[in-house]
Coordinates of C-alpha atoms and ligand atoms in Angstrom, one line a residue:
Chain A
M1384 CA 20.7 173.7 84.9
G1385 CA 19.8 170.0 84.8
E1386 CA 17.5 170.8 81.9
A1387 CA 20.4 171.8 79.8
E1388 CA 22.4 168.7 80.6
S1389 CA 21.7 166.1 78.0
I1390 CA 23.3 164.0 75.3
G1391 CA 23.4 165.2 71.8
L1392 CA 20.5 163.5 70.1
L1393 CA 18.2 163.4 73.1
E1394 CA 18.4 167.1 73.5
T1395 CA 17.1 167.9 70.1
K1396 CA 14.1 165.7 70.6
Y1397 CA 13.0 165.7 74.1
S1398 CA 13.3 167.8 77.2
R1399 CA 14.6 165.7 80.0
R1400 CA 11.2 165.5 81.6
N1401 CA 9.5 164.3 78.5
F1402 CA 12.2 161.8 77.9
I1403 CA 11.5 160.1 81.3
K1404 CA 7.8 159.9 80.5
G1405 CA 8.7 158.6 77.1
V1406 CA 10.7 155.6 78.4
I1407 CA 8.0 154.7 80.9
A1408 CA 5.5 154.6 78.1
V1409 CA 7.8 152.4 76.0
G1410 CA 8.1 150.0 78.9
A1411 CA 4.4 149.8 79.3
T1412 CA 3.5 149.1 75.7
A1413 CA 6.4 147.0 74.5
S1414 CA 7.1 144.8 77.4
S1415 CA 4.9 141.7 77.8
A1416 CA 5.4 141.5 81.5
G1417 CA 2.4 143.6 82.4
Y1418 CA 4.2 145.8 84.9
F1419 CA 1.3 148.0 85.6
I1420 CA -1.2 145.2 86.3
G1421 CA -2.1 144.1 89.7
G1422 CA -2.8 145.6 93.1
S1423 CA 0.7 146.6 93.8
G1424 CA 0.9 149.1 91.0
L1425 CA 4.5 149.4 89.8
L1426 CA 5.6 146.4 91.7
G1427 CA 4.2 144.3 88.9
A1428 CA 3.9 141.1 91.0
Q1429 CA 6.6 138.5 91.0
S1430 CA 4.4 136.0 89.1
V1431 CA 7.4 134.5 87.3
P1432 CA 10.4 133.3 89.4
G1433 CA 13.4 135.5 88.9
A1434 CA 11.5 138.3 87.1
A1435 CA 12.8 141.7 88.1
E1436 CA 10.6 144.2 89.9
R1437 CA 10.6 147.8 88.7
L1438 CA 10.4 149.8 91.8
I1439 CA 13.8 149.3 93.5
T1440 CA 16.0 150.8 96.1
L1441 CA 19.5 151.9 95.1
N1442 CA 22.3 152.8 97.3
V1443 CA 23.8 155.8 95.6
N1444 CA 26.5 157.9 97.3
G1445 CA 25.5 156.5 100.7
Q1446 CA 21.8 157.3 100.3
Q1447 CA 19.0 154.9 99.8
R1448 CA 17.1 156.1 96.7
R1449 CA 13.8 154.6 95.8
V1450 CA 13.5 154.7 92.0
D1451 CA 11.3 153.2 89.3
V1452 CA 13.7 151.6 86.8
L1453 CA 12.9 149.9 83.5
P1454 CA 14.4 146.4 83.0
N1455 CA 16.2 147.6 80.0
E1456 CA 17.6 150.8 81.6
T1457 CA 21.3 151.4 82.0
L1458 CA 22.8 152.8 85.3
A1459 CA 24.0 155.9 83.5
M1460 CA 20.5 156.6 82.4
T1461 CA 19.0 156.1 85.8
L1462 CA 21.7 158.3 87.4
R1463 CA 21.4 161.1 85.0
Y1464 CA 17.7 161.1 84.1
R1465 CA 16.0 159.8 87.1
L1466 CA 18.2 160.8 90.0
N1467 CA 19.5 164.0 88.4
L1468 CA 23.1 163.0 89.1
T1469 CA 24.4 164.5 85.9
G1470 CA 28.0 164.4 86.9
T1471 CA 28.2 161.0 85.3
K1472 CA 28.6 161.7 81.6
L1473 CA 27.6 159.8 78.6
G1474 CA 30.1 159.9 75.8
C1475 CA 29.8 156.9 73.5
D1476 CA 27.1 154.8 75.4
R1477 CA 29.1 151.8 74.1
A1478 CA 31.8 151.0 76.7
E1479 CA 34.3 152.7 74.5
C1480 CA 35.2 155.9 76.2
G1481 CA 34.9 155.8 80.0
A1482 CA 33.0 159.1 80.5
C1483 CA 30.3 157.2 82.4
T1484 CA 32.7 155.5 84.8
V1485 CA 31.2 155.0 88.3
L1486 CA 32.2 152.9 91.3
I1487 CA 30.1 149.8 92.0
D1488 CA 31.2 148.4 95.4
G1489 CA 34.4 150.3 94.9
V1490 CA 35.1 148.9 91.5
N1491 CA 35.2 151.1 88.4
R1492 CA 32.8 150.1 85.7
Y1493 CA 31.0 151.7 82.8
G1494 CA 27.6 153.0 83.8
C1495 CA 26.4 153.0 80.2
S1496 CA 27.0 149.3 80.0
T1497 CA 25.5 148.1 83.3
L1498 CA 21.8 147.5 83.8
T1499 CA 20.5 149.4 86.8
H1500 CA 18.8 146.2 88.0
Q1501 CA 22.2 144.5 88.2
V1502 CA 23.4 146.9 91.0
R1503 CA 20.4 146.5 93.4
G1504 CA 22.2 145.6 96.6
S1505 CA 25.5 147.1 95.6
S1506 CA 26.7 150.6 96.6
V1507 CA 27.1 153.0 93.7
T1508 CA 29.4 156.0 93.9
T1509 CA 29.3 158.8 91.4
I1510 CA 31.4 161.9 91.2
E1511 CA 28.9 163.7 93.3
G1512 CA 29.6 161.3 96.1
L1513 CA 33.3 161.8 96.5
E1514 CA 33.3 164.9 98.6
N1515 CA 32.7 164.7 102.3
P1516 CA 28.9 165.1 102.6
D1517 CA 29.2 167.0 106.0
T1518 CA 32.1 169.3 105.4
G1519 CA 32.1 169.5 101.6
E1520 CA 35.8 168.7 101.7
L1521 CA 37.1 167.3 98.4
S1522 CA 38.4 163.8 98.1
L1523 CA 42.1 163.3 97.7
V1524 CA 41.7 162.7 94.0
Q1525 CA 39.6 165.8 93.4
Q1526 CA 42.2 167.8 95.4
A1527 CA 45.0 166.3 93.3
V1528 CA 43.2 167.3 90.1
I1529 CA 42.9 170.9 91.3
D1530 CA 46.5 171.0 92.5
E1531 CA 47.8 169.8 89.1
G1532 CA 45.3 171.7 86.9
G1533 CA 44.5 168.6 84.9
F1534 CA 42.0 168.4 82.1
Q1535 CA 41.0 170.9 79.4
C1536 CA 37.3 170.7 78.5
A1537 CA 37.0 168.2 81.3
F1538 CA 34.1 166.2 79.8
C1539 CA 36.2 163.1 80.5
A1540 CA 37.1 164.3 84.1
P1541 CA 34.3 162.6 86.1
G1542 CA 35.1 159.3 84.6
F1543 CA 38.8 159.6 85.0
I1544 CA 38.4 160.8 88.6
M1545 CA 36.4 157.7 89.4
S1546 CA 39.0 155.5 87.8
M1547 CA 41.7 157.3 89.8
T1548 CA 39.7 156.8 93.0
A1549 CA 39.6 153.1 92.3
M1550 CA 43.3 153.1 91.5
V1551 CA 44.5 154.8 94.7
N1552 CA 42.3 152.7 96.9
E1553 CA 43.8 149.6 95.4
N1554 CA 47.4 150.7 94.8
P1555 CA 48.5 154.0 96.3
N1556 CA 52.0 153.4 95.1
P1557 CA 51.8 153.1 91.4
T1558 CA 54.5 153.7 88.9
R1559 CA 53.5 156.1 86.1
A1560 CA 53.2 153.1 83.8
E1561 CA 50.9 151.4 86.3
A1562 CA 48.8 154.5 86.6
A1563 CA 48.5 154.7 82.9
H1564 CA 47.4 151.0 82.8
A1565 CA 44.9 151.6 85.6
L1566 CA 43.4 154.5 83.6
S1567 CA 43.5 152.8 80.2
G1568 CA 39.8 152.4 80.2
N1569 CA 39.2 156.2 80.0
L1570 CA 39.7 158.3 76.9
C1571 CA 40.4 162.1 76.8
R1572 CA 39.3 163.6 73.6
C1573 CA 41.5 166.7 74.3
G1574 CA 44.4 164.3 74.6
D1575 CA 45.4 165.7 78.0
Y1576 CA 46.9 162.4 79.2
H1577 CA 50.2 163.8 80.4
K1578 CA 48.5 166.2 82.9
I1579 CA 45.9 163.6 83.8
L1580 CA 48.7 161.2 84.7
N1581 CA 50.3 164.0 86.8
C1582 CA 46.9 164.2 88.7
A1583 CA 46.9 160.4 89.2
M1584 CA 50.4 160.4 90.6
R1585 CA 49.6 163.4 92.8
A1586 CA 46.5 161.6 94.0
A1587 CA 48.6 158.6 94.9
E1588 CA 51.0 160.8 96.8
L1589 CA 48.2 162.4 98.8
A1590 CA 46.8 159.0 99.5
R1591 CA 50.1 157.8 100.9
S1592 CA 50.5 160.8 103.2
V1593 CA 47.2 160.3 105.0
Chain B
M1388 CA 30.5 154.1 64.2
A1389 CA 28.2 153.6 67.0
I1390 CA 25.2 155.9 66.9
I1391 CA 23.8 157.0 70.2
R1392 CA 20.1 156.2 70.4
D1393 CA 17.8 156.9 73.2
M1394 CA 17.4 153.6 75.0
I1395 CA 17.8 149.9 74.8
P1396 CA 14.5 148.5 73.4
A1397 CA 12.3 146.8 75.9
F1398 CA 12.7 143.3 77.1
E1399 CA 11.7 141.3 80.1
L1400 CA 14.5 140.9 82.6
F1401 CA 15.0 137.7 84.6
Q1402 CA 17.5 137.4 87.3
P1403 CA 17.5 133.8 88.5
T1404 CA 19.7 132.7 91.4
T1405 CA 20.3 129.1 90.5
V1406 CA 21.5 127.4 87.3
E1407 CA 18.4 125.2 87.4
D1408 CA 16.1 128.3 87.3
A1409 CA 18.1 129.8 84.5
L1410 CA 17.7 126.6 82.4
V1411 CA 14.0 126.6 83.0
L1412 CA 13.8 130.2 81.9
L1413 CA 15.9 129.5 78.8
A1414 CA 13.7 126.6 77.9
E1415 CA 10.5 128.6 78.4
H1416 CA 11.6 131.5 76.2
G1417 CA 13.4 129.4 73.5
Q1418 CA 14.7 131.5 70.6
G1419 CA 13.5 134.7 72.3
A1420 CA 15.8 134.3 75.2
W1421 CA 19.2 135.9 75.6
V1422 CA 21.8 134.9 78.1
L1423 CA 23.4 137.9 79.8
A1424 CA 26.9 137.5 81.4
G1425 CA 28.9 140.7 81.8
G1426 CA 26.7 142.2 79.1
L1427 CA 29.5 144.1 77.3
D1428 CA 28.9 142.4 74.0
S1429 CA 25.1 142.1 74.5
Y1430 CA 24.4 145.8 75.1
D1431 CA 25.9 146.8 71.7
W1432 CA 23.6 144.3 70.0
F1433 CA 20.6 145.6 71.9
K1434 CA 21.4 149.3 71.5
D1435 CA 21.9 148.9 67.8
R1436 CA 18.6 147.0 67.5
I1437 CA 20.3 144.2 65.6
K1438 CA 19.3 141.6 68.3
R1439 CA 16.0 142.1 70.0
P1440 CA 15.4 139.4 72.6
E1441 CA 12.1 139.2 74.4
A1442 CA 13.6 137.8 77.6
V1443 CA 17.0 138.6 79.0
I1444 CA 18.3 136.0 81.5
D1445 CA 20.9 137.8 83.6
L1446 CA 23.3 135.2 85.2
G1447 CA 24.8 137.8 87.6
G1448 CA 22.8 136.6 90.6
I1449 CA 23.9 133.0 90.4
D1450 CA 26.5 132.5 93.0
E1451 CA 27.4 129.0 91.9
L1452 CA 28.7 130.4 88.6
T1453 CA 31.3 132.7 90.1
G1454 CA 34.7 132.0 91.7
I1455 CA 37.8 129.9 91.2
S1456 CA 38.3 126.8 93.2
D1457 CA 41.1 124.3 93.5
A1458 CA 40.3 121.0 91.9
Q1459 CA 42.0 117.7 92.6
D1460 CA 44.0 118.4 89.6
G1461 CA 44.0 122.0 88.4
L1462 CA 41.4 124.7 88.7
E1463 CA 37.7 125.1 88.3
I1464 CA 36.6 128.5 87.1
G1465 CA 32.9 129.5 87.2
A1466 CA 31.8 130.9 83.9
M1467 CA 30.7 134.2 85.5
T1468 CA 34.1 134.8 87.1
T1469 CA 35.3 138.2 86.0
L1470 CA 38.4 138.6 84.1
T1471 CA 39.8 140.8 86.9
E1472 CA 39.3 138.0 89.4
I1473 CA 41.2 135.7 87.0
V1474 CA 44.1 138.1 86.5
R1475 CA 44.4 138.5 90.3
H1476 CA 44.0 134.9 91.4
E1477 CA 47.2 133.7 93.0
R1478 CA 47.3 130.2 91.4
V1479 CA 46.3 131.5 88.0
R1480 CA 49.1 134.0 88.2
S1481 CA 51.7 131.6 89.3
E1482 CA 50.8 128.3 87.7
Y1483 CA 48.7 129.3 84.6
T1484 CA 50.3 132.7 83.7
L1485 CA 49.1 132.1 80.2
L1486 CA 45.5 132.6 81.2
A1487 CA 46.3 135.6 83.5
D1488 CA 48.2 137.2 80.7
A1489 CA 45.4 136.6 78.2
A1490 CA 42.7 137.9 80.6
E1491 CA 44.8 141.0 81.2
H1492 CA 44.9 141.7 77.5
V1493 CA 41.1 142.1 77.3
A1494 CA 39.9 145.6 76.5
T1495 CA 40.1 147.9 79.5
P1496 CA 40.1 147.7 83.4
Q1497 CA 36.4 148.6 83.5
I1498 CA 35.6 145.9 81.0
R1499 CA 37.7 143.3 82.8
N1500 CA 36.0 144.3 86.1
Q1501 CA 32.6 143.3 84.6
G1502 CA 33.3 141.0 81.7
T1503 CA 33.4 137.3 82.5
L1504 CA 35.5 134.4 81.3
G1505 CA 32.4 132.6 80.0
G1506 CA 31.2 135.8 78.2
N1507 CA 34.6 136.4 76.7
I1508 CA 34.7 133.1 75.0
S1509 CA 31.1 133.1 74.0
Q1510 CA 30.9 136.6 72.5
D1511 CA 30.0 137.0 68.9
T1512 CA 32.3 138.0 66.1
R1513 CA 33.2 141.6 65.4
C1514 CA 32.7 141.5 61.6
W1515 CA 31.0 144.9 61.1
Y1516 CA 28.9 143.8 58.2
Y1517 CA 27.3 141.3 60.4
R1518 CA 27.2 143.5 63.5
S1519 CA 25.6 146.3 61.4
G1520 CA 22.7 144.0 60.6
W1521 CA 23.6 143.2 57.0
P1522 CA 21.8 140.0 56.0
C1523 CA 24.9 137.9 55.6
Y1524 CA 25.3 134.1 55.9
R1525 CA 25.9 134.3 59.6
A1526 CA 22.7 136.3 60.0
G1527 CA 20.8 133.8 58.0
G1528 CA 21.2 135.4 54.6
N1529 CA 23.0 134.1 51.5
T1530 CA 26.1 136.1 51.0
C1531 CA 29.3 137.3 52.7
Y1532 CA 29.8 141.0 52.4
A1533 CA 33.2 140.9 53.9
A1534 CA 34.6 138.6 51.2
A1535 CA 33.2 140.7 48.3
P1536 CA 35.8 142.2 46.0
Q1537 CA 35.3 145.8 47.3
A1538 CA 34.9 144.7 51.0
M1539 CA 36.8 146.2 53.9
N1540 CA 38.3 143.1 55.4
R1541 CA 41.5 144.2 57.1
E1542 CA 40.4 142.4 60.3
H1543 CA 39.0 139.2 58.8
A1544 CA 40.2 135.7 58.4
I1545 CA 43.0 134.1 56.5
M1546 CA 42.1 130.5 57.2
G1547 CA 39.4 128.2 58.5
T1548 CA 36.7 130.0 56.5
S1549 CA 33.7 128.5 54.8
R1550 CA 31.6 131.2 53.1
C1551 CA 31.9 133.4 56.2
V1552 CA 35.3 135.1 56.8
A1553 CA 34.6 136.6 60.3
V1554 CA 37.2 135.9 63.1
S1555 CA 36.9 134.8 66.7
P1556 CA 37.3 137.9 68.8
S1557 CA 38.3 136.4 72.1
D1558 CA 41.6 137.1 73.8
T1559 CA 41.3 134.1 76.2
A1560 CA 39.9 131.4 73.8
H1561 CA 43.3 130.4 72.4
A1562 CA 44.9 130.4 75.9
L1563 CA 42.2 128.0 77.1
V1564 CA 42.8 125.8 74.1
A1565 CA 46.6 125.8 74.8
L1566 CA 45.9 124.9 78.4
D1567 CA 43.6 122.0 77.2
A1568 CA 40.7 123.5 79.3
K1569 CA 37.4 121.6 79.5
M1570 CA 34.1 123.4 79.1
I1571 CA 31.1 122.3 81.2
V1572 CA 27.9 123.0 79.3
R1573 CA 24.6 122.3 80.9
G1574 CA 21.3 121.9 79.1
R1575 CA 17.9 121.2 80.4
R1576 CA 18.3 117.5 80.1
S1577 CA 22.0 116.8 80.0
S1578 CA 25.3 118.1 80.8
N1579 CA 28.3 117.9 78.5
V1580 CA 32.0 118.4 78.8
Y1581 CA 33.9 119.7 75.7
D1582 CA 37.6 120.1 75.1
A1583 CA 38.2 123.8 74.6
E1584 CA 39.4 122.9 71.1
D1585 CA 36.0 121.4 70.3
F1586 CA 33.9 124.1 72.1
F1587 CA 34.7 126.6 69.3
I1588 CA 33.2 125.8 66.0
G1589 CA 33.7 127.1 62.5
P1590 CA 31.2 128.2 59.9
A1591 CA 31.6 124.8 58.2
T1592 CA 29.9 123.2 61.2
D1593 CA 27.3 125.9 61.8
I1594 CA 27.6 129.3 60.2
T1595 CA 25.3 131.1 62.7
R1596 CA 27.2 130.1 65.9
M1597 CA 30.8 130.4 67.1
T1598 CA 30.6 127.8 69.8
V1599 CA 28.8 124.5 70.5
L1600 CA 26.3 126.4 72.6
E1601 CA 22.8 126.2 71.3
S1602 CA 19.6 127.8 72.4
G1603 CA 18.8 126.6 75.9
D1604 CA 22.4 125.7 76.8
L1605 CA 24.5 127.3 79.5
L1606 CA 28.3 127.3 79.8
T1607 CA 28.7 126.9 83.5
Q1608 CA 32.3 126.2 84.2
I1609 CA 35.8 126.1 82.7
N1610 CA 38.2 123.5 84.1
I1611 CA 41.9 124.0 83.7
P1612 CA 43.7 120.6 84.1
G1613 CA 46.9 120.4 86.1
E1614 CA 48.6 118.9 83.1
W1615 CA 50.0 122.2 81.8
A1616 CA 50.5 124.0 85.1
N1617 CA 53.9 125.8 85.3
A1618 CA 54.7 125.0 81.7
H1619 CA 56.7 127.6 79.7
F1620 CA 54.1 130.0 78.3
Y1621 CA 54.1 132.6 75.6
Y1622 CA 51.3 135.0 74.9
E1623 CA 51.4 137.9 72.5
K1624 CA 48.6 140.0 71.1
V1625 CA 48.9 142.5 68.3
R1626 CA 46.3 145.2 68.2
D1627 CA 46.0 148.8 66.9
R1628 CA 45.7 150.5 70.2
G1629 CA 47.2 149.5 73.6
S1630 CA 43.8 149.2 75.2
W1631 CA 40.3 148.4 74.2
D1632 CA 41.1 146.9 70.8
F1633 CA 40.5 143.3 69.8
Q1634 CA 43.4 141.4 68.5
L1635 CA 44.5 141.5 64.9
V1636 CA 46.5 138.4 65.5
S1637 CA 47.4 136.8 68.8
V1638 CA 49.3 133.6 69.9
A1639 CA 49.0 131.5 73.0
A1640 CA 51.5 128.7 73.5
A1641 CA 52.4 126.2 76.2
F1642 CA 55.6 124.2 76.1
K1643 CA 57.0 121.5 78.3
T1644 CA 60.7 121.7 78.1
S1645 CA 63.9 120.2 79.4
G1646 CA 66.6 122.8 78.9
N1647 CA 65.9 124.2 75.5
T1648 CA 64.4 120.9 74.2
I1649 CA 60.7 121.0 73.7
D1650 CA 59.1 117.8 75.0
D1651 CA 55.5 118.8 74.3
A1652 CA 53.7 121.8 73.0
R1653 CA 50.3 123.3 72.3
I1654 CA 50.4 126.4 70.1
V1655 CA 47.2 128.2 69.3
V1656 CA 46.6 131.4 67.2
N1657 CA 43.5 133.6 67.3
G1658 CA 42.3 136.4 65.1
V1659 CA 43.0 134.6 61.9
A1660 CA 40.0 132.3 61.6
P1661 CA 36.5 132.0 62.9
F1662 CA 37.8 129.9 65.8
P1663 CA 41.1 129.6 67.6
V1664 CA 43.5 127.6 65.4
R1665 CA 45.6 124.9 67.0
L1666 CA 48.8 124.5 65.0
D1667 CA 49.2 120.7 64.9
A1668 CA 51.9 120.8 62.2
V1669 CA 54.0 123.3 64.2
E1670 CA 53.6 121.3 67.4
R1671 CA 54.7 118.1 65.5
L1672 CA 57.7 120.0 64.2
V1673 CA 58.9 121.4 67.5
R1674 CA 58.2 118.3 69.7
G1675 CA 61.4 116.7 70.6
T1676 CA 63.6 119.3 69.0
S1677 CA 66.1 121.5 70.6
V1678 CA 65.1 125.0 69.7
D1679 CA 67.3 127.2 67.6
E1680 CA 66.6 130.0 65.1
A1681 CA 66.2 127.6 62.2
V1682 CA 63.4 125.7 64.0
A1683 CA 61.7 128.9 65.0
I1684 CA 61.8 130.2 61.4
E1685 CA 60.4 126.9 60.0
A1686 CA 57.7 126.9 62.6
G1687 CA 56.6 130.3 61.5
E1688 CA 56.5 129.2 57.9
I1689 CA 54.6 126.0 58.5
A1690 CA 52.1 128.0 60.6
I1691 CA 50.6 129.9 57.7
Q1692 CA 50.7 127.1 55.1
G1693 CA 47.3 126.9 53.4
S1694 CA 46.3 130.4 54.5
H1695 CA 44.5 132.7 52.0
A1696 CA 44.6 136.5 52.3
L1697 CA 41.6 138.6 51.4
K1698 CA 42.1 142.0 49.8
Y1699 CA 43.1 143.9 52.9
N1700 CA 44.5 141.4 55.3
E1701 CA 47.6 140.0 53.7
Y1702 CA 49.6 141.5 56.6
K1703 CA 48.1 138.8 58.8
Q1704 CA 50.2 136.1 57.2
P1705 CA 53.6 137.5 58.1
M1706 CA 52.2 138.7 61.4
M1707 CA 51.0 135.2 62.3
S1708 CA 54.2 133.7 61.1
N1709 CA 56.3 136.0 63.2
L1710 CA 54.2 135.5 66.3
V1711 CA 54.6 131.8 66.1
R1712 CA 58.3 132.2 65.4
R1713 CA 58.6 134.3 68.6
A1714 CA 56.6 131.8 70.6
V1715 CA 58.9 129.0 69.6
R1716 CA 62.0 131.2 70.0
S1717 CA 61.0 132.0 73.5
V1718 CA 61.9 128.5 74.6
A1719 CA 65.6 128.8 73.5
Ligands
LIG187 S1 29.6 156.5 77.8 FE1 30.1 154.6 78.8 S2 32.1 154.2 78.1 FE2 31.5 155.9 76.9
LIG188 S1 39.9 167.2 78.9 FE1 38.5 167.3 77.2 S2 38.0 165.2 76.9 FE2 39.5 165.1 78.4

């Protein structure tokens, strides 16, 4: 399934696996840092103060994930193409749509416009991390979306659900206008905003009742 | 329209933890260095391959650059403080609502959660000819495509131009000028303090920059003096969509009043020039007057004196005039 998940242009040119090899090669040839030199292999020796190492540990959905990340790699790329967490979508890749929204230390941000190296030491939550890992029980927000039957094609859904999660954690008592404001960094190409807001209000209601 | 490409081109990433280290790195890499704050303006440039720095200096790990602290007189805001932190800060909300208001008008929640005050005022212009990599004056070339007879220039400047007609995109810049903020800029050898008004420069001063910041400089802090705390404020931003969009025209004003008499005022408009425009003539007009509709109307008229519309941005003249009128009227 993962093989079929890709963003427009990439899909026509590369299989996912080749794409990952491709970016590593670019890093090796075009960066002057000499990441592959030295006894520690990928660690690329901290010869310069403040220089970023490539092999890092990310806390994603409560798990420590060891991953090799290019300095110029966005979080959305790392999640989708290295960690196979393809629930996070790429719409615009320009901080202009919200499809890539994830939580970083509980705060909703655009994964397409964050460097992975900036979130070392933070905890990242993606749509895959919302359900209870032991029981598989859905989060309140996910449940609310099912209750209300929000979304049409649902390409925007993971991003909206992450923003709704940040919203209910912060303010479980929003007015509809406040909910709209909290979700104003996510676009729905199907224009399903009315039902999406119903979901948000339902999620807040569920959050208040726990 | 943005085109999705595979990947940001390679660069070396540096994540210093002190301002001192950042300055050393900037000096070492000279013109090849890029200062990364929240990154929301930067990544567009990188993804589009228009700017290709060799070394990106990420300021995100420098603790001394974040946070808001009480100063003896006013507030000191680290340049890397996010817009969300500013919007939520108790004293900003109660005493300097103009700044909270301005910060809240930036783009979207996700962008405010990551974008910083320093980045917001240092970001580059949105002129799409320039941003698409056309070799215009600002990019070191010898023409302005946006001022050409056939150009699409609905969003461009109506004043303060000099060859280049691009506008300042910041939603907070004019609020900081209205609050008479001071910008602390550190270089390798010296440290300078600029009035917000002087921090932003026009193309007549240097057509390739929008602020005083030069290669090797770092904006570290923004100080808000107590002078204008709890003044009567007015902020209004006109944009095409209710979120995301940059301003078409926006006004930020601070008034000291007794009753409906204006004792002192600072009125600043953005989106109309390559820098936030302080309206000295309007301030002189309203100072000492008791505001009525006639004063407000005259203020609006004076505000746009000397402005020149391009082919598609004539609407900015009445829009600016009306926003200034509303700002003054809000005192009555
Ligand atoms: S993909 Fe990140 S905002 Fe559109
Ligand atoms: S449901 Fe289709 S984009 Fe939102």
